[in-house]
Coordinates of C-alpha atoms (C1' of nucleotides) in Angstrom, one line a residue:
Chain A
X1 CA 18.2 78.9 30.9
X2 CA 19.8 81.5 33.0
X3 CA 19.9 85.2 32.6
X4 CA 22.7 84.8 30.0
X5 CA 22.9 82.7 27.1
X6 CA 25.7 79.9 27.7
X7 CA 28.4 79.1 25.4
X8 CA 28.7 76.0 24.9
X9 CA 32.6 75.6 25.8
X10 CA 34.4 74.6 28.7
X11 CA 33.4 77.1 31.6
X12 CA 37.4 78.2 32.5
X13 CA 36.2 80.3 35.7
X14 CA 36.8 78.2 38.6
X15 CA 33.9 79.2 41.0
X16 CA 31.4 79.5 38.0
X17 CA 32.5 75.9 37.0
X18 CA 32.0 74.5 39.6
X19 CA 28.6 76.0 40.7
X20 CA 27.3 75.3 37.3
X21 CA 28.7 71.5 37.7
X22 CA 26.7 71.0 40.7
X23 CA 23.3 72.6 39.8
X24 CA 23.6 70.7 36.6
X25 CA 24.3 67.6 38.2
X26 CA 21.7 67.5 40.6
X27 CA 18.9 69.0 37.6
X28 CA 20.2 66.2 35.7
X29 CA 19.4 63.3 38.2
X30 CA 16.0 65.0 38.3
X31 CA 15.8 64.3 34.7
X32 CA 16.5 61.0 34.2
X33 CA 14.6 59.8 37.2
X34 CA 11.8 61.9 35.6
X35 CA 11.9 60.2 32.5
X36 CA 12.7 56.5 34.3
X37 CA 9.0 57.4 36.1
X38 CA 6.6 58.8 33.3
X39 CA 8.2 56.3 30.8
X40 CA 8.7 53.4 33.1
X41 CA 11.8 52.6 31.6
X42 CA 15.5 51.4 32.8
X43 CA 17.9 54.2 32.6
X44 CA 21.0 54.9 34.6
X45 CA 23.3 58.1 34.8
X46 CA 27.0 57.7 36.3
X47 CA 28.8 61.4 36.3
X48 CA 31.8 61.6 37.1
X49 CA 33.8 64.9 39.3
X50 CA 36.1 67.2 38.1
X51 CA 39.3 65.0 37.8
X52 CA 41.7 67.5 39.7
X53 CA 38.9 67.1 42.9
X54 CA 39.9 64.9 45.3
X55 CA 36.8 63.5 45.5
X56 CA 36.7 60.6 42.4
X57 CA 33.6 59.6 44.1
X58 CA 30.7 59.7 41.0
X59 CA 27.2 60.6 41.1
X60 CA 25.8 57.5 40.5
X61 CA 21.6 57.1 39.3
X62 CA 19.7 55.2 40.7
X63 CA 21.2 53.7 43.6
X64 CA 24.3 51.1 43.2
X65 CA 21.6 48.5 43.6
X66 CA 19.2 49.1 41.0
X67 CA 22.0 50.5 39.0
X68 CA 22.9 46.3 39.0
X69 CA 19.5 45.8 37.7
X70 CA 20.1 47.6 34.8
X71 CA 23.4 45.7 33.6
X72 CA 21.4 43.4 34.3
X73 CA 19.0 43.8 31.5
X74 CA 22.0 43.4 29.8
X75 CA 22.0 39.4 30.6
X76 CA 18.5 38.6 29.0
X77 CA 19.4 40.2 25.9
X78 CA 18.6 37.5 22.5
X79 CA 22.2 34.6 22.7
X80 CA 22.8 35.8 19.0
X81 CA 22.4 39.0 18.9
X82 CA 24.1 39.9 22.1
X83 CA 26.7 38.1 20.6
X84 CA 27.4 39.7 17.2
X85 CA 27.4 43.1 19.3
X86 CA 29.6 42.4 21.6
X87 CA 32.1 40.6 19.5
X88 CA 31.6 44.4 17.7
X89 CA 32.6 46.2 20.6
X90 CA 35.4 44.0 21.6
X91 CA 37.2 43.9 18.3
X92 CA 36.2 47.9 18.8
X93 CA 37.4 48.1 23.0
X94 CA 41.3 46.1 22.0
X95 CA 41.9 48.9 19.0
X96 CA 40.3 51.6 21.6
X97 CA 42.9 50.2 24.4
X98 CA 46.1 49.9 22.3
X99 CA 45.1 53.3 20.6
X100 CA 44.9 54.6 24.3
X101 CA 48.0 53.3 25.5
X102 CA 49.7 53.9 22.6
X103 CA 48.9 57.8 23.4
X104 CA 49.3 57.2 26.9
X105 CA 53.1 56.7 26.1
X106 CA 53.7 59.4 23.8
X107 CA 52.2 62.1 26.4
X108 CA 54.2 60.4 29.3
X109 CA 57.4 60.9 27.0
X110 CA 56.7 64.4 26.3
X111 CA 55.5 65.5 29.8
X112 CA 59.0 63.7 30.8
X113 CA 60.5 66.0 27.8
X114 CA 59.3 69.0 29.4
X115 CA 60.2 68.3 33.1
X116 CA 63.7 68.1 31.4
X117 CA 63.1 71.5 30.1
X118 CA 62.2 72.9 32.6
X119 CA 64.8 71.8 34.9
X120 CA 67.6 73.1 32.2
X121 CA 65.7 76.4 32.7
X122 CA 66.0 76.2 36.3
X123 CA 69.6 75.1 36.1
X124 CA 70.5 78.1 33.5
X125 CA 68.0 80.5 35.5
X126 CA 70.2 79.9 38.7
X127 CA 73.3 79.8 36.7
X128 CA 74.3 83.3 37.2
X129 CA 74.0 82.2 41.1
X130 CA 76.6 79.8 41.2
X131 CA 78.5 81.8 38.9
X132 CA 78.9 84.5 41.6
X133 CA 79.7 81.3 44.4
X134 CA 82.9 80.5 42.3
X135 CA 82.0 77.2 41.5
X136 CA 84.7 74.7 42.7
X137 CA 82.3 72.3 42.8
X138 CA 80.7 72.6 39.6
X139 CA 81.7 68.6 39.7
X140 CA 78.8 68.6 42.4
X141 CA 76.6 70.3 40.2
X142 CA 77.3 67.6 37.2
X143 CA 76.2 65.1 39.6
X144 CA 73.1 66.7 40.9
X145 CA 72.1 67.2 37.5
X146 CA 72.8 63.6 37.0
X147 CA 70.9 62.7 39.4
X148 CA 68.1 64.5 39.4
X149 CA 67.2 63.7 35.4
X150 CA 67.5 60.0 36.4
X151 CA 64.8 60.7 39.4
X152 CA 62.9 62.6 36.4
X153 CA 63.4 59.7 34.0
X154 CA 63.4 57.0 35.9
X155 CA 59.5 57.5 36.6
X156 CA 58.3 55.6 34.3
X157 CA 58.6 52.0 32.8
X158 CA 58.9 51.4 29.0
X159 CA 60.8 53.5 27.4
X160 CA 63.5 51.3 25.8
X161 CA 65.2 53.4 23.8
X162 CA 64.0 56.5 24.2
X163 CA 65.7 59.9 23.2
X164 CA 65.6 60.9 26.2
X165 CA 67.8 58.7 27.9
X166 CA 70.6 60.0 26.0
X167 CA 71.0 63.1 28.3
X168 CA 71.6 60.9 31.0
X169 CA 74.0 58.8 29.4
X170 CA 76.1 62.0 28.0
X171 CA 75.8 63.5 31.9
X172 CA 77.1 60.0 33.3
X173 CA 79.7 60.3 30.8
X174 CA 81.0 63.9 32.1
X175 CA 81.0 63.3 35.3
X176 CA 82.7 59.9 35.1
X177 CA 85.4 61.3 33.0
X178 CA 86.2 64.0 35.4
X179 CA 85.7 66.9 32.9
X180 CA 87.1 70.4 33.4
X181 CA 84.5 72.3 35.9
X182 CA 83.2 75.3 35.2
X183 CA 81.1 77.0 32.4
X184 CA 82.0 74.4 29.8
X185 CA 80.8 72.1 32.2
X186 CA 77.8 74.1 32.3
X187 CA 77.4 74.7 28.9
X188 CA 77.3 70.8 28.2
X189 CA 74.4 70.4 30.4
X190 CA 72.6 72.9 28.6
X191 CA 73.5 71.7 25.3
X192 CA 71.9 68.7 26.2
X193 CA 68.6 70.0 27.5
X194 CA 68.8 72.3 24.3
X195 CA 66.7 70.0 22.3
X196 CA 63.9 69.6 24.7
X197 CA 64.2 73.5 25.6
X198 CA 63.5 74.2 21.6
X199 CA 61.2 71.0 21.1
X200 CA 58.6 73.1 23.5
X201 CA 59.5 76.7 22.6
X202 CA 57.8 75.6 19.4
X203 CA 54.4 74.1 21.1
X204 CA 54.7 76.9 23.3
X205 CA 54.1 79.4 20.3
X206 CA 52.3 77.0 18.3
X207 CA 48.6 77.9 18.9
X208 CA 46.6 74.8 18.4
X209 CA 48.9 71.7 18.2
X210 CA 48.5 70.7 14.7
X211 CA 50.5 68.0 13.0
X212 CA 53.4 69.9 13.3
X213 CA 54.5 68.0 16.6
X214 CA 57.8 67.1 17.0
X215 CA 58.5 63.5 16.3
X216 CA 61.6 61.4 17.8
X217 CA 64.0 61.6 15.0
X218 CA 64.4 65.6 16.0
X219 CA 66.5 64.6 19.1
X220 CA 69.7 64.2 19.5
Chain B
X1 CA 7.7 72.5 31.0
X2 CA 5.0 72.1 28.3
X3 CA 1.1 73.4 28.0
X4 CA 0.1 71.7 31.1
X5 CA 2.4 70.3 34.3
X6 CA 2.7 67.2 34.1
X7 CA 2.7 64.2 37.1
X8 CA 5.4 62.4 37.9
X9 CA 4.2 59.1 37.3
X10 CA 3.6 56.5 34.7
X11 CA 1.9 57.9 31.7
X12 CA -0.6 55.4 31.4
X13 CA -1.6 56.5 27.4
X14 CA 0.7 54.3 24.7
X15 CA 1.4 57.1 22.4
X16 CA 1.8 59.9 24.7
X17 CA 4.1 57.7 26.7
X18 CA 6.4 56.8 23.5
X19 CA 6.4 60.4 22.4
X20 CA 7.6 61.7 25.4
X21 CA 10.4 59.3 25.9
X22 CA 11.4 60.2 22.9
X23 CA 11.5 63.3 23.6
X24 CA 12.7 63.6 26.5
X25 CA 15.4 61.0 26.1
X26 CA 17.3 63.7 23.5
X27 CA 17.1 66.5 26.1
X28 CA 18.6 64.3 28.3
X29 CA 21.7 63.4 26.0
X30 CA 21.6 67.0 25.2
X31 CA 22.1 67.8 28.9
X32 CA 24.4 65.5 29.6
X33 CA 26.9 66.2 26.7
X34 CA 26.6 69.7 28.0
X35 CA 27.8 69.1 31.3
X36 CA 30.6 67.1 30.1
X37 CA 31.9 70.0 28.0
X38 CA 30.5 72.8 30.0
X39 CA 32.8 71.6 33.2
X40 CA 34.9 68.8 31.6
X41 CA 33.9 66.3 33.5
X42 CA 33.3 62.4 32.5
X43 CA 29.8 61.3 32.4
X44 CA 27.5 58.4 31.0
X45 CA 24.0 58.0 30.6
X46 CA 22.5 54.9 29.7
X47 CA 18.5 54.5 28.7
X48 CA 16.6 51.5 27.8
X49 CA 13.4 51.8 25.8
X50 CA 10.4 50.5 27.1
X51 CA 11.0 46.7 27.9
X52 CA 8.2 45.7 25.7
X53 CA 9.7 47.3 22.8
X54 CA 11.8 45.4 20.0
X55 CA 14.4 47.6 20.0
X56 CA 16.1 46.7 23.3
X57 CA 19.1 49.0 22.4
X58 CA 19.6 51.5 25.1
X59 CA 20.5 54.9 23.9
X60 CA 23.5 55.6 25.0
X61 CA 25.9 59.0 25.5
X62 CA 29.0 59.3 24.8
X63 CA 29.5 57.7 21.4
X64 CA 28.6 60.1 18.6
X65 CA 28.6 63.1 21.1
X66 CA 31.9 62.9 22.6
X67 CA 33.8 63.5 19.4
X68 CA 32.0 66.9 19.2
X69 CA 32.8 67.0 23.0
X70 CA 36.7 66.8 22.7
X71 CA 37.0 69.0 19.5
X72 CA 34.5 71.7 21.4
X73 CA 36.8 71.6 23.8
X74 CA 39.8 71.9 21.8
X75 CA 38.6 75.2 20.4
X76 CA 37.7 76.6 23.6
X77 CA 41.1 76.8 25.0
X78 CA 41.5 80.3 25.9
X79 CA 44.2 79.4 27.9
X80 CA 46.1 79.5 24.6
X81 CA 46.2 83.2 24.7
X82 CA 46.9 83.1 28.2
X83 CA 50.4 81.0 27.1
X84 CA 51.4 83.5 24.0
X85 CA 51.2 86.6 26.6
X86 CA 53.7 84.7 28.9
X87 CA 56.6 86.3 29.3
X88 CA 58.2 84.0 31.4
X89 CA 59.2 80.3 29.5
X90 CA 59.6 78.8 33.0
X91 CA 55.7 79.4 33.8
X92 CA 54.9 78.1 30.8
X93 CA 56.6 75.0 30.9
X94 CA 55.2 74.5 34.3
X95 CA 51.9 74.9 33.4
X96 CA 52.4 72.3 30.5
X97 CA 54.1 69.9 32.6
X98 CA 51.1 70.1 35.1
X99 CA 48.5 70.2 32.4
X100 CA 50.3 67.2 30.3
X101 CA 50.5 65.1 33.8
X102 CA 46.9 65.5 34.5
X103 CA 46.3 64.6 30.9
X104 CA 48.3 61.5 31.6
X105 CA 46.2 60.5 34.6
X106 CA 43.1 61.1 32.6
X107 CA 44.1 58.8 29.7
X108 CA 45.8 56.2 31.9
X109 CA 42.5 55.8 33.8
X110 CA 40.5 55.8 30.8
X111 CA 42.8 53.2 28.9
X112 CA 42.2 50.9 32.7
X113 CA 38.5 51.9 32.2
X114 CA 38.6 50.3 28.9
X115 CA 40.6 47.2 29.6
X116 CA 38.4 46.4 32.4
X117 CA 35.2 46.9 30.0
X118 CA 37.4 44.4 27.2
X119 CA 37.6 41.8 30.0
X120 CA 34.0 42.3 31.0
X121 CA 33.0 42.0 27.2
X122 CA 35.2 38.9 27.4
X123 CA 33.6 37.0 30.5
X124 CA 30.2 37.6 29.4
X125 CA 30.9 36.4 26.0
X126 CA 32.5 33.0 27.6
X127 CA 29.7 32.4 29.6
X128 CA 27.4 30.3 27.6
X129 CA 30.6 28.2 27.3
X130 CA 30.4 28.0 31.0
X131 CA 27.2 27.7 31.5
X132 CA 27.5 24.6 29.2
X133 CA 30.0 23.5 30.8
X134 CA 28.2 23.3 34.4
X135 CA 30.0 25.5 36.1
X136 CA 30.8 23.8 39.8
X137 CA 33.9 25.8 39.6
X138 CA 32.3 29.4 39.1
X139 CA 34.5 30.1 42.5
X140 CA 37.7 29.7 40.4
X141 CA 36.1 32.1 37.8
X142 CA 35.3 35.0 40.5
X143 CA 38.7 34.3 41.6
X144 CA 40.2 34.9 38.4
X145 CA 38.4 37.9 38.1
X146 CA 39.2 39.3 41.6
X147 CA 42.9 38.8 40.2
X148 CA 42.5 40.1 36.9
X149 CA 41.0 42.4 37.8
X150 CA 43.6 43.8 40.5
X151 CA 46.2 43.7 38.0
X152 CA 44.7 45.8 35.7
X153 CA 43.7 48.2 38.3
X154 CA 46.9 48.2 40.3
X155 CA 49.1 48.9 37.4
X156 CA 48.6 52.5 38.1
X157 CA 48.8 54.0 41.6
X158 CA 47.2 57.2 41.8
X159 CA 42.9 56.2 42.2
X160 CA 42.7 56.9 45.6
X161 CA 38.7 56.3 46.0
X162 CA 38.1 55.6 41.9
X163 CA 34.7 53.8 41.3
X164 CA 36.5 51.2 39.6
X165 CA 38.0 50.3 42.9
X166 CA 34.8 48.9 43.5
X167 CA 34.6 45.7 41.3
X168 CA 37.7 44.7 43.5
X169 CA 35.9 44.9 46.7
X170 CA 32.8 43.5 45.7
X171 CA 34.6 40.5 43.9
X172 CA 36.7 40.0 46.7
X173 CA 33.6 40.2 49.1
X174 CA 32.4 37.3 46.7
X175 CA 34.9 35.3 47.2
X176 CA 35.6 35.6 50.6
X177 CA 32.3 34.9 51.6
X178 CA 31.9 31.6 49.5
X179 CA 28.4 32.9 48.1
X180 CA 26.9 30.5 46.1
X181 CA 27.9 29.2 42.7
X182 CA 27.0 29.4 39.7
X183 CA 24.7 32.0 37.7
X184 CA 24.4 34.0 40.7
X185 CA 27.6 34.9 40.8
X186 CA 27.7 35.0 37.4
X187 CA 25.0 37.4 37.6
X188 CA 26.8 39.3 40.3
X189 CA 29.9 40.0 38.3
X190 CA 28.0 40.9 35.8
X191 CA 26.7 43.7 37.5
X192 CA 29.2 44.7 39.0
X193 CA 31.3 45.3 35.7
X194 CA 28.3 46.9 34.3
X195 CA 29.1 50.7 34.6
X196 CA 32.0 50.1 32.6
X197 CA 30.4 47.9 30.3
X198 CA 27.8 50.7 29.8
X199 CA 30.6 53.1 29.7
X200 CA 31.9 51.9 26.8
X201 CA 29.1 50.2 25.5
X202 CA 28.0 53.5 23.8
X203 CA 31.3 54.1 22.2
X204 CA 31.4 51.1 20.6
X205 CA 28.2 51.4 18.6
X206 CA 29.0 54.8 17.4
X207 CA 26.2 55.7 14.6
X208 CA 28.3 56.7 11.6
X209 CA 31.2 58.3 12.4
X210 CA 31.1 61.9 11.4
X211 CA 33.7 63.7 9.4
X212 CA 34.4 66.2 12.8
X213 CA 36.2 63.3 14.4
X214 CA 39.2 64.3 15.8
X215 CA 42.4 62.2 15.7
X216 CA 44.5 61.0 18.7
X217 CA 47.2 63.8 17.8
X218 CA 44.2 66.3 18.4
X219 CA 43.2 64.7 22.2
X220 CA 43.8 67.5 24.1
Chain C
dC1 C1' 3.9 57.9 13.2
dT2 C1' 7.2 61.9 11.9
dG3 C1' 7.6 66.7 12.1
dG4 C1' 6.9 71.4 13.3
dC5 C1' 4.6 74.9 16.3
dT6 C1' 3.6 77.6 20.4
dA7 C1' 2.2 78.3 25.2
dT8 C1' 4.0 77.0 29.3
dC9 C1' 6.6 75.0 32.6
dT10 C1' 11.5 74.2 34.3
dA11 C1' 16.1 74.7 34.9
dT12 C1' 19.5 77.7 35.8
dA13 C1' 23.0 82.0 35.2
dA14 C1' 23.7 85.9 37.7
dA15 C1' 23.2 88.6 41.4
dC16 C1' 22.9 88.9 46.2
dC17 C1' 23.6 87.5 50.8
Chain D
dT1 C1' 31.7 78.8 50.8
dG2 C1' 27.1 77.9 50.5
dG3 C1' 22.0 79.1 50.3
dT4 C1' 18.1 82.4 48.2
dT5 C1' 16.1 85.2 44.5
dT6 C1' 15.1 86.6 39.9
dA7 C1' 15.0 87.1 35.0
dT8 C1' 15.7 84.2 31.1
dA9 C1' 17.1 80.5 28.2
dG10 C1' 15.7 76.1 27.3
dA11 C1' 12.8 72.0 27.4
dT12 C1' 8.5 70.1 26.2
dA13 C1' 3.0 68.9 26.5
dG14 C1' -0.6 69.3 23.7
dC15 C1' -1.9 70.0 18.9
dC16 C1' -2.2 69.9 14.2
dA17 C1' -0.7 68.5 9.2

DNA sequence: CTGGCTATCTATAAACC
DNA sequence: TGGTTTATAGATAGCCA
C-alpha cells in the first residue's frame, strides 16, 4: 500500500526493515483493536522485536491486564472439550519440544564445528607469521591451540561423544608427548581442523542446504 | 476502507457485524504473517469469535501460516549470493558462525517457549483433579510452579528482559505475598501462562497440514 | 449465508527533511 | 535518527446473485 508493490520476503535492508517493522506494528494494533471494537469480540496481539535488538520487550495488545482476560476465556471453555484439545496439543507441544531440542543440538554442534574452522583458518592464516618468528615455541602454540578449542568446546553441555572432541584429545596427545616443534607440529593441527574446514567449504558453496548435510560419520 | 467510513464502535446489526469479523479477521492474519516474514520477527495473534457464538475457537496465527512463513523465508535468502561472491573463507565462516549462533538463541528460546506452554497445558489439565481435591494447598502448587518454572527458564542464560521472565515474577509476587488460595490463584497462573499458551495454542491445531511444510533440516 | 464485485477508505513505501 | 508528505497498493463496506 505504498508507492511500490512489496515482495513478500524478508526486507534484508536494515533501515527499511526496521521502519517498515514499526509502521507495521503500530498499523497492526490499530487493527485488531479496530476489529476488538466493531465486533466486540476478545482478541489479543503479542509481537515480538527483531531478535538481534536488545530490546526483547514485545508489543503486547491490549494491555497486560486485559490480555489476562483473554486467557481467561480460556478457563470457561466446555470440561470435555477443553479437554480432548488440549490433550491434542500436549501430545502435539512434547513431539514439538523434543523435535526442537533435538535441532537445538545439532545447530549448537555445527556452529561449534565452524568456530573450530574458523580458528584453524586463523591459525593457518597467521601461520606464515610465526613462521618468520622462528618458532621455538611452537610447543606454546600446541598448547594455545589446546586450550583455546577446549574454551570453544567446552561451551556447551551434552555432547557425549561427539566428533568433535576428538581434536582435543589428539591435541592433548601432542603436546603431552612432547612432539617435534615446528611445521609438522603445525601441520597436525591443521589436519585435524581439516575435516571441519571441508565439512563447511561444502555448505559454503552449497546454495540452499538440501539434504546433503554432512552427517557425523564424515569425521574423523 | 470500504463505500462508506465506518465508526469505531459496536456494529449494532447481527449480520453486518458477523461479516465484517470475518472479514476483517483474515486481513488481520494476513497482516500479521506479513510482518513476521516481511522483518522476521515473532508474532501471535489470537481472536475469539463473538462470545455468543458456538464456535468458541479463537483463530489463531501462526499455525498453518508459519510453515509458508519459514519456507518464504528460506527462498528469500539473498544473502546466499552474497556468500558465493566471497572471496575470503574466513568472512564467510564468520558470518555463519554469527548467523548459526543467533539461530541457536532463536531455537533455544522457542524450545523454553514451548516447554513452558507443555507445563501450562499440564497444570490446567490437572486442575479439575485439584479442584476436586479441595485445594487448601494451592500455595504449594504456585510454589511448584515459581520453581518449575525457573528451571526451565534458567537453563539458558542469555533473556536479558524476555517476556517470559515475567511468569517468574508474577508467580513469585504470588507467593510472596500469600494471596489467597484457591481458584484465584488458580486463575492467576492461568493467565499469566496465557501468552504462551496462546502462542502455541495455534500451532497445535494446525488445519491440515499442507504438502509446503518444510522439515527441521530446512529451518533456516 | 457464501461468494464475488467495485467504489472508497486506509495503510504505508518512498521520498524528503 | 526520527517526523512529514504523497502516491499507491491493499483492505473492505455496501451490494447483488
Amino acid at each position: 500500500m505504498g508507492r511500490k508493490k512489496v515482495k513478500l520476503a524478508w526486507i534484508t535492508n536494515d533501515a527499511t526493515r526496521r521502519t517498515t517493522f514499526e509502521k507495521r506494528k503500530k498499523g497492526l494494533v490499530k487493527k485488531v483493536s479496530e476489529l476488538a471494537t466493531l465486533c466486540g469480540v476478545e482478541a489479543c496481539l503479542v509481537v515480538y522485536g527483531p531478535q538481534d535488538a536488545a530490546e526483547a520487550e514485545p508489543e503486547v495488545w491490549p494491555s497486560p491486564a486485559e490480555t489476562a482476560r483473554v486467557a481467561t476465556r480460556f478457563n470457561s471453555m466446555p470440561e470435555m472439550y477443553r479437554w480432548r484439545k488440549m490433550t491434542d496439543q500436549e501430545d502435539f507441544l512434547r513431539q514439538r519440544v523434543a523435535k526442537l531440542q533435538d535441532q537445538l543440538r545439532r545447530q549448537d554442534r555445527e556452529s561449534r564445528e565452524l568456530e573450530v574452522s574458523l580458528f584453524a583458518h586463523e591459525i593457518m592464516a597467521g601461520g606464515r607469521i610465526l613462521d618468520d618468528a622462528d618458532l621455538n615455541d611452537a610447543m606454546g602454540l600446541v598448547q594455545m591451540i589446546d586450550m583455546k578449542l577446549k574454551l570453544i568446546l567446552s561451551r556447551s553441555v551434552s555432547l557425549p561423544k561427539s566428533k568433535l572432541q576428538k581434536p582435543i584429545d589428539l591435541l592433548a596427545a601432542d603436546a603431552d608427548h612432547d612432539l617435534p616443534h615446528g611445521a609438522g607440529q603445525r601441520l597436525g593441527v591443521l589436519g585435524v581442523c581439516g575435516v571441519a574446514v571441508r565439512g563447511v567449504a561444502n555448505r559454503g558453496v552449497a546454495e540452499g542446504s538440501r539434504s546433503d548435510r554432512v552427517s557425523d560419520e564424515e569425521w574423523s
